[in-house]
Amino acid sequence: MRPLSMAIPVSLLLLLLASQAAAQSRDYPLTEPAQVSTVRVTAPVRGYFVTPGEADEIKGRYAMSNGWQLDVRPASRSIIARIDNQGPMQLIALSADKFVTADGNVTMEFNQGGFGDEMTMSYVPSSRVAAMIVIRSTVAAR
């Protein structure tokens, strides 16, 4: 009788752990400073001036491979990106096609693929898992 009474709590615990593991892989990128104790030494990011023509090539709505919707709007020397209903992220232009947040946690590379309509986003999820997630997407609307 003892093994059967232990089987139910153990199975519930395993179910809870499995649901937590699945939830961690779907975290959005950090959009605000986190309370994390880290030390990083980097040179200041120098912005690249994005011309209006270059901005037109990357602005729009992107359908991401994991089901998210990314909306990209240009700004001077940066872009403003918003995923679904999350807060906006400002990414600084490193080149006409590559943008990064000031903390380096999110990187977006545009004008990829055969037709230049694909984008790759790499980010550190907001969960406590040490990981970098890479998502590919295509332009849904400009």
Coordinates of N, CA, C and O in Angstrom, one line a residue:
M1 N 0.8 -1.2 0.0 CA 0.0 0.0 0.0 C 0.9 1.3 0.0 O 0.5 2.2 -0.6
R2 N 2.0 1.2 0.6 CA 2.9 2.4 0.7 C 3.4 2.8 -0.7 O 3.3 4.0 -0.9
P3 N 3.8 2.0 -1.6 CA 4.3 2.5 -2.9 C 3.1 3.2 -3.7 O 3.4 4.2 -4.4
L4 N 1.9 2.7 -3.6 CA 0.8 3.4 -4.3 C 0.5 4.8 -3.7 O 0.3 5.7 -4.5
S5 N 0.6 4.9 -2.4 CA 0.4 6.2 -1.8 C 1.5 7.2 -2.2 O 1.2 8.4 -2.2
M6 N 2.7 6.8 -2.5 CA 3.8 7.7 -2.9 C 3.7 8.0 -4.4 O 4.3 9.0 -4.8
A7 N 3.1 7.2 -5.2 CA 3.1 7.3 -6.6 C 2.3 8.6 -7.0 O 2.7 9.3 -8.0
I8 N 1.2 8.9 -6.4 CA 0.4 10.1 -6.8 C 1.2 11.4 -6.5 O 1.3 12.2 -7.4
P9 N 1.7 11.6 -5.3 CA 2.5 12.9 -5.1 C 3.7 13.0 -6.0 O 4.0 14.1 -6.5
V10 N 4.4 11.9 -6.2 CA 5.6 11.9 -7.1 C 5.2 12.3 -8.5 O 5.8 13.1 -9.2
S11 N 4.1 11.7 -9.0 CA 3.6 12.0 -10.4 C 3.2 13.4 -10.5 O 3.4 14.1 -11.6
L12 N 2.5 14.0 -9.5 CA 2.1 15.4 -9.5 C 3.3 16.3 -9.5 O 3.4 17.3 -10.2
L13 N 4.3 15.9 -8.8 CA 5.6 16.7 -8.7 C 6.3 16.7 -10.1 O 6.7 17.8 -10.6
L14 N 6.3 15.6 -10.8 CA 6.9 15.5 -12.1 C 6.1 16.3 -13.1 O 6.7 16.9 -14.0
L15 N 4.8 16.3 -13.0 CA 4.0 17.1 -13.9 C 4.2 18.6 -13.7 O 4.4 19.3 -14.7
L16 N 4.4 19.0 -12.5 CA 4.7 20.4 -12.2 C 6.0 20.8 -12.7 O 6.2 21.9 -13.3
L17 N 7.0 20.0 -12.5 CA 8.4 20.3 -13.1 C 8.4 20.4 -14.6 O 9.1 21.2 -15.2
A18 N 7.7 19.5 -15.2 CA 7.6 19.4 -16.7 C 6.9 20.7 -17.2 O 7.4 21.3 -18.2
S19 N 5.9 21.2 -16.6 CA 5.2 22.4 -17.0 C 6.1 23.6 -16.8 O 6.1 24.5 -17.7
Q20 N 6.9 23.6 -15.8 CA 7.8 24.8 -15.6 C 8.9 24.8 -16.7 O 9.3 25.8 -17.1
A21 N 9.4 23.6 -17.0 CA 10.5 23.5 -18.1 C 9.9 24.0 -19.4 O 10.6 24.7 -20.1
A22 N 8.7 23.6 -19.7 CA 8.1 24.1 -21.0 C 7.9 25.6 -21.0 O 8.1 26.2 -22.0
A23 N 7.5 26.1 -19.9 CA 7.2 27.6 -19.8 C 8.5 28.4 -20.0 O 8.4 29.5 -20.5
Q24 N 9.6 27.9 -19.5 CA 10.8 28.6 -19.6 C 11.3 28.8 -21.0 O 12.0 29.8 -21.3
S25 N 11.0 28.0 -21.9 CA 11.5 28.1 -23.3 C 10.7 29.1 -24.1 O 11.0 29.4 -25.2
R26 N 9.5 29.6 -23.6 CA 8.7 30.6 -24.3 C 8.8 32.0 -23.7 O 8.0 32.8 -24.0
D27 N 9.8 32.3 -22.9 CA 9.9 33.6 -22.3 C 10.2 34.6 -23.4 O 10.9 34.4 -24.3
Y28 N 9.6 35.8 -23.2 CA 9.9 36.9 -24.1 C 11.3 37.5 -23.7 O 11.8 37.3 -22.6
P29 N 11.9 38.3 -24.6 CA 13.1 39.0 -24.3 C 12.9 40.0 -23.2 O 11.8 40.5 -23.0
L30 N 13.9 40.3 -22.5 CA 13.8 41.3 -21.4 C 13.6 42.7 -22.1 O 14.2 43.1 -23.0
T31 N 12.6 43.4 -21.5 CA 12.3 44.8 -22.1 C 12.6 45.8 -21.0 O 12.4 47.0 -21.3
E32 N 13.0 45.4 -19.9 CA 13.3 46.4 -18.8 C 14.5 45.8 -18.0 O 14.7 44.6 -18.0
P33 N 15.2 46.7 -17.4 CA 16.4 46.2 -16.6 C 16.0 45.2 -15.6 O 15.0 45.3 -14.9
A34 N 16.8 44.1 -15.5 CA 16.5 43.0 -14.6 C 17.3 43.2 -13.3 O 18.4 43.8 -13.4
Q35 N 16.9 42.6 -12.3 CA 17.7 42.7 -11.0 C 18.6 41.4 -11.0 O 18.4 40.5 -10.3
V36 N 19.7 41.5 -11.8 CA 20.6 40.4 -11.9 C 22.0 40.9 -11.5 O 22.4 42.0 -11.9
S37 N 22.7 40.1 -10.8 CA 24.0 40.5 -10.4 C 25.0 40.0 -11.4 O 25.4 38.8 -11.4
T38 N 25.5 40.9 -12.3 CA 26.4 40.5 -13.3 C 27.4 41.6 -13.5 O 27.2 42.8 -13.1
V39 N 28.6 41.3 -14.0 CA 29.6 42.3 -14.3 C 30.0 42.1 -15.8 O 30.3 40.9 -16.2
R40 N 29.8 43.1 -16.6 CA 30.2 43.0 -18.0 C 30.9 44.3 -18.4 O 30.5 45.4 -18.1
V41 N 32.0 44.1 -19.1 CA 32.8 45.2 -19.5 C 32.7 45.3 -21.0 O 33.2 44.3 -21.7
T42 N 32.1 46.3 -21.6 CA 32.0 46.5 -23.0 C 32.3 47.9 -23.4 O 32.1 48.8 -22.6
A43 N 32.6 48.1 -24.6 CA 32.8 49.4 -25.2 C 31.4 50.0 -25.5 O 30.5 49.2 -25.8
P44 N 31.3 51.3 -25.4 CA 30.0 51.9 -25.7 C 29.6 51.6 -27.2 O 30.5 51.6 -28.1
V45 N 28.3 51.3 -27.4 CA 27.9 51.1 -28.8 C 27.8 52.4 -29.5 O 27.1 53.3 -29.1
R46 N 28.4 52.4 -30.7 CA 28.3 53.6 -31.5 C 27.2 53.3 -32.6 O 27.3 52.3 -33.2
G47 N 26.3 54.2 -32.6 CA 25.2 54.0 -33.5 C 25.5 54.3 -35.0 O 26.4 55.1 -35.3
Y48 N 24.9 53.5 -35.9 CA 25.1 53.7 -37.3 C 23.8 54.5 -37.7 O 22.7 54.2 -37.3
F49 N 24.0 55.5 -38.6 CA 22.9 56.3 -39.0 C 22.1 55.5 -40.1 O 22.7 55.2 -41.2
V50 N 20.9 55.2 -39.9 CA 20.1 54.5 -40.8 C 19.4 55.5 -41.7 O 18.6 56.4 -41.3
T51 N 19.6 55.3 -43.0 CA 19.0 56.3 -44.0 C 17.5 55.9 -44.1 O 17.1 54.8 -43.8
P52 N 16.7 56.8 -44.6 CA 15.2 56.5 -44.8 C 15.0 55.3 -45.7 O 14.1 54.5 -45.5
G53 N 15.8 55.2 -46.7 CA 15.7 54.0 -47.6 C 16.0 52.7 -46.9 O 15.3 51.7 -47.1
E54 N 17.0 52.7 -46.1 CA 17.3 51.5 -45.3 C 16.2 51.2 -44.3 O 15.9 50.0 -44.0
A55 N 15.7 52.2 -43.7 CA 14.6 52.0 -42.7 C 13.4 51.4 -43.4 O 12.7 50.6 -42.8
D56 N 13.0 51.8 -44.6 CA 11.9 51.3 -45.3 C 12.1 49.8 -45.6 O 11.1 49.1 -45.7
E57 N 13.3 49.4 -45.7 CA 13.5 47.9 -46.0 C 13.3 47.0 -44.8 O 13.1 45.8 -45.0
I58 N 13.4 47.6 -43.6 CA 13.3 46.7 -42.4 C 12.0 46.9 -41.6 O 11.6 46.1 -40.8
K59 N 11.3 48.1 -41.8 CA 10.1 48.3 -41.1 C 9.0 47.4 -41.5 O 9.0 46.8 -42.6
G60 N 8.1 47.1 -40.6 CA 6.9 46.3 -40.9 C 6.6 45.3 -39.8 O 7.2 45.4 -38.7
R61 N 5.8 44.3 -40.1 CA 5.3 43.3 -39.1 C 5.9 42.0 -39.6 O 5.8 41.6 -40.8
Y62 N 6.5 41.3 -38.7 CA 7.1 40.0 -39.0 C 6.4 38.9 -38.3 O 6.1 39.0 -37.1
A63 N 6.1 37.8 -39.0 CA 5.5 36.6 -38.4 C 6.7 35.7 -38.0 O 7.4 35.1 -38.9
M64 N 6.9 35.5 -36.7 CA 8.0 34.8 -36.3 C 7.7 33.3 -36.2 O 6.5 32.9 -36.1
S65 N 8.7 32.4 -36.3 CA 8.5 31.0 -36.5 C 7.9 30.4 -35.2 O 7.4 29.3 -35.3
N66 N 7.9 31.0 -34.1 CA 7.3 30.5 -32.9 C 5.9 31.0 -32.6 O 5.3 30.8 -31.5
G67 N 5.3 31.8 -33.5 CA 4.0 32.3 -33.4 C 3.9 33.7 -32.9 O 2.8 34.3 -33.0
W68 N 5.0 34.3 -32.5 CA 4.9 35.7 -32.1 C 4.8 36.6 -33.3 O 5.1 36.2 -34.4
Q69 N 4.3 37.8 -33.1 CA 4.3 38.9 -34.1 C 5.2 40.0 -33.7 O 5.1 40.5 -32.5
L70 N 6.1 40.4 -34.5 CA 7.1 41.4 -34.2 C 6.8 42.6 -35.1 O 6.7 42.5 -36.3
D71 N 6.6 43.8 -34.5 CA 6.3 45.0 -35.2 C 7.6 45.9 -35.1 O 8.1 46.2 -34.0
V72 N 8.1 46.3 -36.2 CA 9.4 47.1 -36.2 C 9.1 48.5 -36.8 O 8.5 48.6 -37.9
R73 N 9.5 49.5 -36.1 CA 9.3 50.9 -36.6 C 10.7 51.6 -36.5 O 11.4 51.4 -35.5
P74 N 11.1 52.4 -37.5 CA 12.4 53.0 -37.5 C 12.4 54.3 -36.6 O 11.4 54.9 -36.4
A75 N 13.6 54.6 -36.1 CA 13.9 55.8 -35.3 C 15.3 56.2 -35.8 O 16.0 55.4 -36.4
S76 N 15.7 57.4 -35.4 CA 17.0 57.8 -35.8 C 18.1 57.0 -35.1 O 18.1 56.9 -33.8
R77 N 19.0 56.4 -35.8 CA 20.0 55.5 -35.3 C 19.5 54.3 -34.5 O 20.3 53.7 -33.8
S78 N 18.3 54.0 -34.6 CA 17.7 52.9 -33.9 C 16.4 52.4 -34.5 O 15.9 53.0 -35.4
I79 N 15.9 51.3 -33.9 CA 14.5 50.9 -34.3 C 13.8 50.6 -33.0 O 14.4 50.4 -31.9
I80 N 12.5 50.7 -33.0 CA 11.6 50.3 -31.9 C 10.9 49.1 -32.3 O 10.2 49.0 -33.3
A81 N 11.1 48.0 -31.5 CA 10.5 46.7 -31.8 C 9.6 46.3 -30.7 O 9.9 46.5 -29.5
R82 N 8.4 45.8 -31.0 CA 7.5 45.3 -30.1 C 7.0 43.9 -30.5 O 6.6 43.7 -31.6
I83 N 7.1 43.0 -29.5 CA 6.6 41.6 -29.7 C 5.3 41.4 -29.1 O 5.2 41.7 -27.9
D84 N 4.3 41.0 -29.8 CA 2.9 40.8 -29.3 C 2.5 42.1 -28.5 O 2.6 43.2 -29.0
N85 N 2.1 41.9 -27.3 CA 1.7 43.0 -26.5 C 2.7 43.4 -25.4 O 2.4 44.0 -24.4
Q86 N 3.9 43.0 -25.6 CA 5.0 43.3 -24.7 C 5.4 44.7 -24.8 O 5.1 45.4 -25.8
G87 N 6.2 45.2 -23.9 CA 6.8 46.6 -24.0 C 7.7 46.7 -25.1 O 8.3 45.8 -25.6
P88 N 7.9 48.0 -25.6 CA 8.8 48.2 -26.7 C 10.2 48.1 -26.3 O 10.6 48.3 -25.2
M89 N 11.0 47.7 -27.3 CA 12.5 47.6 -27.1 C 13.2 48.5 -28.1 O 12.8 48.5 -29.3
Q90 N 14.1 49.3 -27.6 CA 14.9 50.1 -28.5 C 16.2 49.4 -28.9 O 16.9 49.0 -28.0
L91 N 16.4 49.2 -30.2 CA 17.6 48.6 -30.6 C 18.5 49.6 -31.4 O 18.0 50.2 -32.3
I92 N 19.7 49.6 -31.1 CA 20.7 50.6 -31.7 C 21.2 49.9 -33.0 O 21.6 48.7 -33.0
A93 N 21.3 50.7 -34.1 CA 21.8 50.2 -35.3 C 23.3 50.1 -35.3 O 24.0 51.0 -35.0
L94 N 23.8 48.9 -35.6 CA 25.3 48.6 -35.7 C 25.7 48.7 -37.2 O 26.8 49.0 -37.5
S95 N 24.7 48.4 -38.1 CA 24.9 48.5 -39.5 C 23.5 48.7 -40.1 O 22.5 48.8 -39.4
A96 N 23.4 48.7 -41.4 CA 22.0 48.9 -42.0 C 21.1 47.7 -41.7 O 19.9 47.9 -41.7
D97 N 21.7 46.6 -41.4 CA 20.9 45.4 -41.2 C 21.0 44.7 -39.8 O 20.3 43.8 -39.5
K98 N 21.9 45.2 -39.0 CA 22.0 44.6 -37.7 C 21.8 45.6 -36.5 O 22.3 46.7 -36.6
F99 N 20.9 45.2 -35.6 CA 20.5 46.1 -34.5 C 20.7 45.3 -33.2 O 20.5 44.1 -33.1
V100 N 21.0 46.0 -32.1 CA 21.2 45.4 -30.8 C 20.7 46.3 -29.7 O 20.8 47.5 -29.8
T101 N 20.2 45.7 -28.6 CA 19.8 46.5 -27.4 C 21.1 47.0 -26.7 O 22.1 46.4 -26.9
A102 N 20.9 48.0 -25.9 CA 22.1 48.6 -25.2 C 22.7 47.6 -24.3 O 24.0 47.6 -24.1
D103 N 22.0 46.7 -23.7 CA 22.6 45.7 -22.8 C 23.1 44.5 -23.6 O 23.7 43.6 -23.0
G104 N 22.8 44.4 -24.9 CA 23.3 43.3 -25.7 C 22.5 42.0 -25.6 O 22.9 41.0 -26.1
N105 N 21.4 42.0 -24.9 CA 20.5 40.8 -24.7 C 19.7 40.5 -25.9 O 19.2 39.3 -26.0
V106 N 19.4 41.4 -26.8 CA 18.6 41.2 -28.0 C 19.4 41.7 -29.2 O 19.9 42.8 -29.2
T107 N 19.5 40.8 -30.2 CA 20.1 41.2 -31.5 C 19.1 40.8 -32.6 O 18.5 39.7 -32.6
M108 N 19.0 41.7 -33.6 CA 18.1 41.4 -34.8 C 18.9 41.7 -36.0 O 19.6 42.7 -36.1
E109 N 18.9 40.8 -37.0 CA 19.6 40.9 -38.3 C 18.5 40.8 -39.3 O 17.8 39.8 -39.5
F110 N 18.4 41.8 -40.2 CA 17.4 41.9 -41.2 C 18.0 41.7 -42.6 O 19.2 41.5 -42.7
N111 N 17.1 41.7 -43.6 CA 17.4 41.5 -45.0 C 18.2 40.2 -45.3 O 19.2 40.2 -46.0
Q112 N 17.7 39.1 -44.7 CA 18.3 37.8 -44.9 C 17.4 37.0 -45.8 O 16.3 37.4 -46.1
G113 N 18.0 35.9 -46.3 CA 17.2 35.0 -47.2 C 17.4 35.4 -48.6 O 18.0 36.5 -48.9
G114 N 16.8 34.6 -49.5 CA 17.0 34.8 -50.9 C 16.3 36.1 -51.4 O 16.8 36.8 -52.4
F115 N 15.3 36.6 -50.8 CA 14.5 37.8 -51.2 C 14.7 38.9 -50.3 O 14.1 40.0 -50.4
G116 N 15.5 38.8 -49.2 CA 15.8 39.8 -48.3 C 14.6 40.1 -47.3 O 14.5 41.1 -46.7
D117 N 13.7 39.1 -47.3 CA 12.5 39.3 -46.4 C 12.5 38.5 -45.1 O 11.5 38.4 -44.5
E118 N 13.6 38.0 -44.8 CA 13.8 37.2 -43.5 C 14.6 38.0 -42.5 O 15.4 38.8 -42.8
M119 N 14.4 37.7 -41.2 CA 15.0 38.3 -40.1 C 15.3 37.2 -39.1 O 14.6 36.3 -38.9
T120 N 16.5 37.4 -38.4 CA 16.8 36.5 -37.3 C 17.0 37.3 -36.0 O 17.6 38.3 -36.0
M121 N 16.3 36.9 -35.0 CA 16.4 37.5 -33.7 C 17.0 36.5 -32.7 O 16.6 35.4 -32.6
S122 N 18.0 37.0 -32.0 CA 18.7 36.2 -30.9 C 18.4 37.0 -29.6 O 18.6 38.2 -29.6
Y123 N 18.1 36.3 -28.6 CA 17.8 37.0 -27.3 C 18.1 36.1 -26.1 O 18.0 34.8 -26.2
V124 N 18.3 36.7 -25.0 CA 18.4 36.0 -23.7 C 17.1 36.1 -23.1 O 16.5 37.1 -22.9
P125 N 16.5 34.9 -22.8 CA 15.1 34.9 -22.2 C 15.1 35.5 -20.8 O 16.1 35.6 -20.1
S126 N 13.9 35.9 -20.4 CA 13.8 36.6 -19.1 C 13.8 35.6 -17.9 O 13.8 36.0 -16.8
S127 N 13.7 34.3 -18.2 CA 13.8 33.3 -17.1 C 15.2 33.2 -16.6 O 16.1 33.8 -17.1
R128 N 15.4 32.4 -15.6 CA 16.7 32.3 -14.9 C 17.5 31.2 -15.6 O 18.5 30.8 -15.0
V129 N 17.1 30.7 -16.8 CA 17.9 29.7 -17.5 C 19.0 30.4 -18.3 O 18.8 31.4 -19.0
A130 N 20.2 29.9 -18.2 CA 21.3 30.5 -19.0 C 21.2 30.0 -20.4 O 21.6 28.9 -20.7
A131 N 20.7 30.8 -21.3 CA 20.5 30.4 -22.6 C 20.4 31.5 -23.6 O 20.2 32.7 -23.2
M132 N 20.6 31.3 -24.9 CA 20.4 32.2 -25.9 C 19.4 31.6 -26.9 O 19.7 30.5 -27.4
I133 N 18.3 32.2 -27.3 CA 17.3 31.7 -28.1 C 17.4 32.4 -29.5 O 17.5 33.6 -29.5
V134 N 17.4 31.7 -30.6 CA 17.4 32.2 -31.9 C 16.1 31.9 -32.6 O 15.7 30.8 -32.7
I135 N 15.5 32.9 -33.2 CA 14.2 32.8 -33.9 C 14.3 33.4 -35.3 O 14.8 34.5 -35.4
R136 N 13.8 32.7 -36.3 CA 13.8 33.2 -37.7 C 12.4 33.6 -38.0 O 11.4 33.1 -37.5
S137 N 12.3 34.6 -38.9 CA 10.9 35.1 -39.3 C 11.0 35.7 -40.7 O 12.0 35.9 -41.2
T138 N 9.8 35.9 -41.2 CA 9.6 36.5 -42.5 C 8.7 37.7 -42.4 O 7.9 37.7 -41.5
V139 N 8.8 38.6 -43.3 CA 7.9 39.8 -43.3 C 6.5 39.3 -43.6 O 6.2 38.7 -44.6
A140 N 5.6 39.8 -42.7 CA 4.2 39.5 -42.9 C 3.5 40.7 -43.6 O 2.6 40.5 -44.4
A141 N 3.9 41.9 -43.3 CA 3.4 43.1 -43.9 C 4.4 44.2 -43.7 O 5.1 44.3 -42.7
R142 N 4.4 45.1 -44.7 CA 5.3 46.3 -44.6 C 4.4 47.5 -44.5 O 3.4 47.7 -45.0

